[in-house]
PDB file of C-alpha atoms in Angstrom:
ATOM      1  CA  UNK X   1      19.610 -80.154  56.775  1.00  0.00           C
ATOM      2  CA  UNK X   2      20.974 -83.033  54.727  1.00  0.00           C
ATOM      3  CA  UNK X   3      23.802 -83.162  52.239  1.00  0.00           C
ATOM      4  CA  UNK X   4      22.372 -84.539  48.985  1.00  0.00           C
ATOM      5  CA  UNK X   5      24.623 -86.005  46.297  1.00  0.00           C
ATOM      6  CA  UNK X   6      23.290 -86.961  42.887  1.00  0.00           C
ATOM      7  CA  UNK X   7      25.503 -89.629  41.350  1.00  0.00           C
ATOM      8  CA  UNK X   8      25.092 -89.739  37.581  1.00  0.00           C
ATOM      9  CA  UNK X   9      26.075 -93.139  36.240  1.00  0.00           C
ATOM     10  CA  UNK X  10      27.448 -93.389  32.697  1.00  0.00           C
ATOM     11  CA  UNK X  11      26.503 -97.060  32.514  1.00  0.00           C
ATOM     12  CA  UNK X  12      23.371 -98.358  30.929  1.00  0.00           C
ATOM     13  CA  UNK X  13      23.420-102.035  31.942  1.00  0.00           C
ATOM     14  CA  UNK X  14      22.012-103.058  35.322  1.00  0.00           C
ATOM     15  CA  UNK X  15      25.186-105.020  36.101  1.00  0.00           C
ATOM     16  CA  UNK X  16      27.414-101.967  35.623  1.00  0.00           C
ATOM     17  CA  UNK X  17      25.045 -99.796  37.675  1.00  0.00           C
ATOM     18  CA  UNK X  18      25.026-102.349  40.508  1.00  0.00           C
ATOM     19  CA  UNK X  19      28.835-102.426  40.553  1.00  0.00           C
ATOM     20  CA  UNK X  20      28.930 -98.608  40.811  1.00  0.00           C
ATOM     21  CA  UNK X  21      26.442 -98.737  43.687  1.00  0.00           C
ATOM     22  CA  UNK X  22      28.548-101.367  45.469  1.00  0.00           C
ATOM     23  CA  UNK X  23      31.611 -99.129  45.076  1.00  0.00           C
ATOM     24  CA  UNK X  24      29.733 -96.272  46.763  1.00  0.00           C
ATOM     25  CA  UNK X  25      28.599 -98.595  49.548  1.00  0.00           C
ATOM     26  CA  UNK X  26      32.139 -99.876  50.064  1.00  0.00           C
ATOM     27  CA  UNK X  27      33.616 -96.365  50.109  1.00  0.00           C
ATOM     28  CA  UNK X  28      31.212 -95.263  52.837  1.00  0.00           C
ATOM     29  CA  UNK X  29      31.529 -98.505  54.814  1.00  0.00           C
ATOM     30  CA  UNK X  30      35.329 -98.133  54.845  1.00  0.00           C
ATOM     31  CA  UNK X  31      34.789 -94.604  56.220  1.00  0.00           C
ATOM     32  CA  UNK X  32      32.836 -96.147  59.136  1.00  0.00           C
ATOM     33  CA  UNK X  33      29.461 -94.940  57.874  1.00  0.00           C
ATOM     34  CA  UNK X  34      26.307 -97.019  58.150  1.00  0.00           C
ATOM     35  CA  UNK X  35      24.435 -97.268  54.850  1.00  0.00           C
ATOM     36  CA  UNK X  36      20.756 -97.842  54.102  1.00  0.00           C
ATOM     37  CA  UNK X  37      19.926 -98.758  50.497  1.00  0.00           C
ATOM     38  CA  UNK X  38      16.275 -98.193  49.636  1.00  0.00           C
ATOM     39  CA  UNK X  39      14.690 -99.819  46.599  1.00  0.00           C
ATOM     40  CA  UNK X  40      11.159-100.432  45.391  1.00  0.00           C
ATOM     41  CA  UNK X  41      12.028-103.762  43.787  1.00  0.00           C
ATOM     42  CA  UNK X  42      12.556-107.151  45.420  1.00  0.00           C
ATOM     43  CA  UNK X  43      14.578-108.310  42.432  1.00  0.00           C
ATOM     44  CA  UNK X  44      16.929-105.311  42.699  1.00  0.00           C
ATOM     45  CA  UNK X  45      17.298-105.900  46.439  1.00  0.00           C
ATOM     46  CA  UNK X  46      18.162-109.551  45.777  1.00  0.00           C
ATOM     47  CA  UNK X  47      20.710-108.595  43.111  1.00  0.00           C
ATOM     48  CA  UNK X  48      22.357-106.128  45.509  1.00  0.00           C
ATOM     49  CA  UNK X  49      22.276-108.690  48.300  1.00  0.00           C
ATOM     50  CA  UNK X  50      24.045-111.244  46.118  1.00  0.00           C
ATOM     51  CA  UNK X  51      26.613-108.792  44.740  1.00  0.00           C
ATOM     52  CA  UNK X  52      27.550-107.305  48.118  1.00  0.00           C
ATOM     53  CA  UNK X  53      28.676-110.792  49.225  1.00  0.00           C
ATOM     54  CA  UNK X  54      30.972-111.303  46.245  1.00  0.00           C
ATOM     55  CA  UNK X  55      31.783-107.729  45.231  1.00  0.00           C
ATOM     56  CA  UNK X  56      35.467-108.122  46.139  1.00  0.00           C
ATOM     57  CA  UNK X  57      37.448-111.320  45.683  1.00  0.00           C
ATOM     58  CA  UNK X  58      39.100-111.109  49.097  1.00  0.00           C
ATOM     59  CA  UNK X  59      36.302-109.634  51.219  1.00  0.00           C
ATOM     60  CA  UNK X  60      32.581-108.947  51.461  1.00  0.00           C
ATOM     61  CA  UNK X  61      30.459-106.067  52.670  1.00  0.00           C
ATOM     62  CA  UNK X  62      28.470-107.092  55.797  1.00  0.00           C
ATOM     63  CA  UNK X  63      24.803-106.453  55.141  1.00  0.00           C
ATOM     64  CA  UNK X  64      21.302-107.836  55.276  1.00  0.00           C
ATOM     65  CA  UNK X  65      17.863-107.205  53.850  1.00  0.00           C
ATOM     66  CA  UNK X  66      15.891-105.092  56.327  1.00  0.00           C
ATOM     67  CA  UNK X  67      12.235-105.649  57.146  1.00  0.00           C
ATOM     68  CA  UNK X  68      10.311-102.693  58.562  1.00  0.00           C
ATOM     69  CA  UNK X  69      10.569-102.436  62.371  1.00  0.00           C
ATOM     70  CA  UNK X  70      13.122-105.242  62.607  1.00  0.00           C
ATOM     71  CA  UNK X  71      16.296-104.868  64.666  1.00  0.00           C
ATOM     72  CA  UNK X  72      19.666-105.238  62.990  1.00  0.00           C
ATOM     73  CA  UNK X  73      23.272-104.488  63.855  1.00  0.00           C
ATOM     74  CA  UNK X  74      24.493-104.782  60.250  1.00  0.00           C
ATOM     75  CA  UNK X  75      26.285-101.641  59.024  1.00  0.00           C
ATOM     76  CA  UNK X  76      24.665-101.983  55.592  1.00  0.00           C
ATOM     77  CA  UNK X  77      20.942-102.602  55.176  1.00  0.00           C
ATOM     78  CA  UNK X  78      18.772-103.021  52.090  1.00  0.00           C
ATOM     79  CA  UNK X  79      15.116-101.987  52.390  1.00  0.00           C
ATOM     80  CA  UNK X  80      12.333-102.684  49.929  1.00  0.00           C
ATOM     81  CA  UNK X  81       9.497-100.177  49.472  1.00  0.00           C
ATOM     82  CA  UNK X  82       9.420 -99.051  53.099  1.00  0.00           C
ATOM     83  CA  UNK X  83       7.591 -96.202  54.828  1.00  0.00           C
ATOM     84  CA  UNK X  84      10.117 -96.033  57.692  1.00  0.00           C
ATOM     85  CA  UNK X  85      13.835 -96.718  57.956  1.00  0.00           C
ATOM     86  CA  UNK X  86      16.293 -97.431  60.751  1.00  0.00           C
ATOM     87  CA  UNK X  87      18.586 -94.691  62.039  1.00  0.00           C
ATOM     88  CA  UNK X  88      21.720 -94.817  59.890  1.00  0.00           C
ATOM     89  CA  UNK X  89      24.235 -92.338  58.490  1.00  0.00           C
ATOM     90  CA  UNK X  90      23.634 -92.521  54.747  1.00  0.00           C
ATOM     91  CA  UNK X  91      20.602 -93.198  52.570  1.00  0.00           C
ATOM     92  CA  UNK X  92      21.220 -94.479  49.051  1.00  0.00           C
ATOM     93  CA  UNK X  93      17.933 -93.957  47.233  1.00  0.00           C
ATOM     94  CA  UNK X  94      17.452 -96.432  44.398  1.00  0.00           C
ATOM     95  CA  UNK X  95      13.806 -95.560  43.780  1.00  0.00           C
ATOM     96  CA  UNK X  96      12.274 -93.047  41.389  1.00  0.00           C
ATOM     97  CA  UNK X  97      10.441 -91.251  44.216  1.00  0.00           C
ATOM     98  CA  UNK X  98      11.254 -89.263  47.325  1.00  0.00           C
ATOM     99  CA  UNK X  99      11.334 -91.458  50.393  1.00  0.00           C
ATOM    100  CA  UNK X 100       9.023 -90.620  53.276  1.00  0.00           C
ATOM    101  CA  UNK X 101      11.961 -90.845  55.688  1.00  0.00           C
ATOM    102  CA  UNK X 102      14.759 -88.993  53.871  1.00  0.00           C
ATOM    103  CA  UNK X 103      14.935 -86.155  56.420  1.00  0.00           C
ATOM    104  CA  UNK X 104      16.338 -88.452  59.130  1.00  0.00           C
ATOM    105  CA  UNK X 105      19.609 -88.956  57.209  1.00  0.00           C
ATOM    106  CA  UNK X 106      22.525 -86.527  57.280  1.00  0.00           C
ATOM    107  CA  UNK X 107      23.615 -87.604  53.812  1.00  0.00           C
ATOM    108  CA  UNK X 108      21.582 -88.874  50.873  1.00  0.00           C
ATOM    109  CA  UNK X 109      22.998 -90.373  47.701  1.00  0.00           C
ATOM    110  CA  UNK X 110      20.583 -90.264  44.784  1.00  0.00           C
ATOM    111  CA  UNK X 111      21.636 -92.757  42.111  1.00  0.00           C
ATOM    112  CA  UNK X 112      20.787 -91.731  38.538  1.00  0.00           C
ATOM    113  CA  UNK X 113      21.383 -94.353  35.807  1.00  0.00           C
ATOM    114  CA  UNK X 114      21.920 -93.271  32.204  1.00  0.00           C
ATOM    115  CA  UNK X 115      18.244 -93.409  31.231  1.00  0.00           C
ATOM    116  CA  UNK X 116      16.148 -90.403  30.171  1.00  0.00           C
ATOM    117  CA  UNK X 117      13.059 -91.374  32.191  1.00  0.00           C
ATOM    118  CA  UNK X 118      15.125 -91.940  35.337  1.00  0.00           C
ATOM    119  CA  UNK X 119      16.963 -88.648  34.752  1.00  0.00           C
ATOM    120  CA  UNK X 120      13.610 -86.821  34.523  1.00  0.00           C
ATOM    121  CA  UNK X 121      12.546 -88.383  37.841  1.00  0.00           C
ATOM    122  CA  UNK X 122      15.863 -87.336  39.393  1.00  0.00           C
ATOM    123  CA  UNK X 123      15.356 -83.748  38.195  1.00  0.00           C
ATOM    124  CA  UNK X 124      12.069 -83.642  40.133  1.00  0.00           C
ATOM    125  CA  UNK X 125      13.808 -84.853  43.297  1.00  0.00           C
ATOM    126  CA  UNK X 126      16.616 -82.317  42.742  1.00  0.00           C
ATOM    127  CA  UNK X 127      14.032 -79.542  42.409  1.00  0.00           C
ATOM    128  CA  UNK X 128      12.335 -80.646  45.649  1.00  0.00           C
ATOM    129  CA  UNK X 129      15.611 -80.703  47.581  1.00  0.00           C
ATOM    130  CA  UNK X 130      16.636 -77.296  46.189  1.00  0.00           C
ATOM    131  CA  UNK X 131      13.280 -75.751  47.121  1.00  0.00           C
ATOM    132  CA  UNK X 132      13.768 -77.071  50.671  1.00  0.00           C
ATOM    133  CA  UNK X 133      17.223 -75.528  51.056  1.00  0.00           C
ATOM    134  CA  UNK X 134      19.237 -78.745  51.049  1.00  0.00           C
ATOM    135  CA  UNK X 135      22.954 -78.748  50.197  1.00  0.00           C
ATOM    136  CA  UNK X 136      23.235 -80.258  46.699  1.00  0.00           C
ATOM    137  CA  UNK X 137      26.145 -81.802  44.823  1.00  0.00           C
ATOM    138  CA  UNK X 138      26.302 -83.562  41.455  1.00  0.00           C
ATOM    139  CA  UNK X 139      28.921 -86.265  40.816  1.00  0.00           C
ATOM    140  CA  UNK X 140      29.577 -87.763  37.410  1.00  0.00           C
ATOM    141  CA  UNK X 141      30.907 -91.244  38.053  1.00  0.00           C
TER     142      UNK X 141
END
């Protein structure tokens, strides 16, 4: 059973949402957790890749973009539209769909921007998780 957290973002702009995501990544990285960010967009992956390098003025978050079946030692990986993921502690789902590999993670963070269509998609994922007996938590960031 996984612990599922829905993080509701008050921001509307992509830049503000990306900063909130980087804060979640940093928080988990500092707690010695490995993080897999899954997106269905190459442009979003590139934006995250760029921001994770410069997120803090005095440090960066070690990461790389992950290609399916590749081998990486980075504690933070970004995957684009994958059907399988590496074994890591936390999944941050940045897609509008359920991932095919979500059950392998002990913790899943579902990111929900302040957009009605994206909220409706998140409600469907919430319903799925609830029907499957997952532990659910909602955080308003």
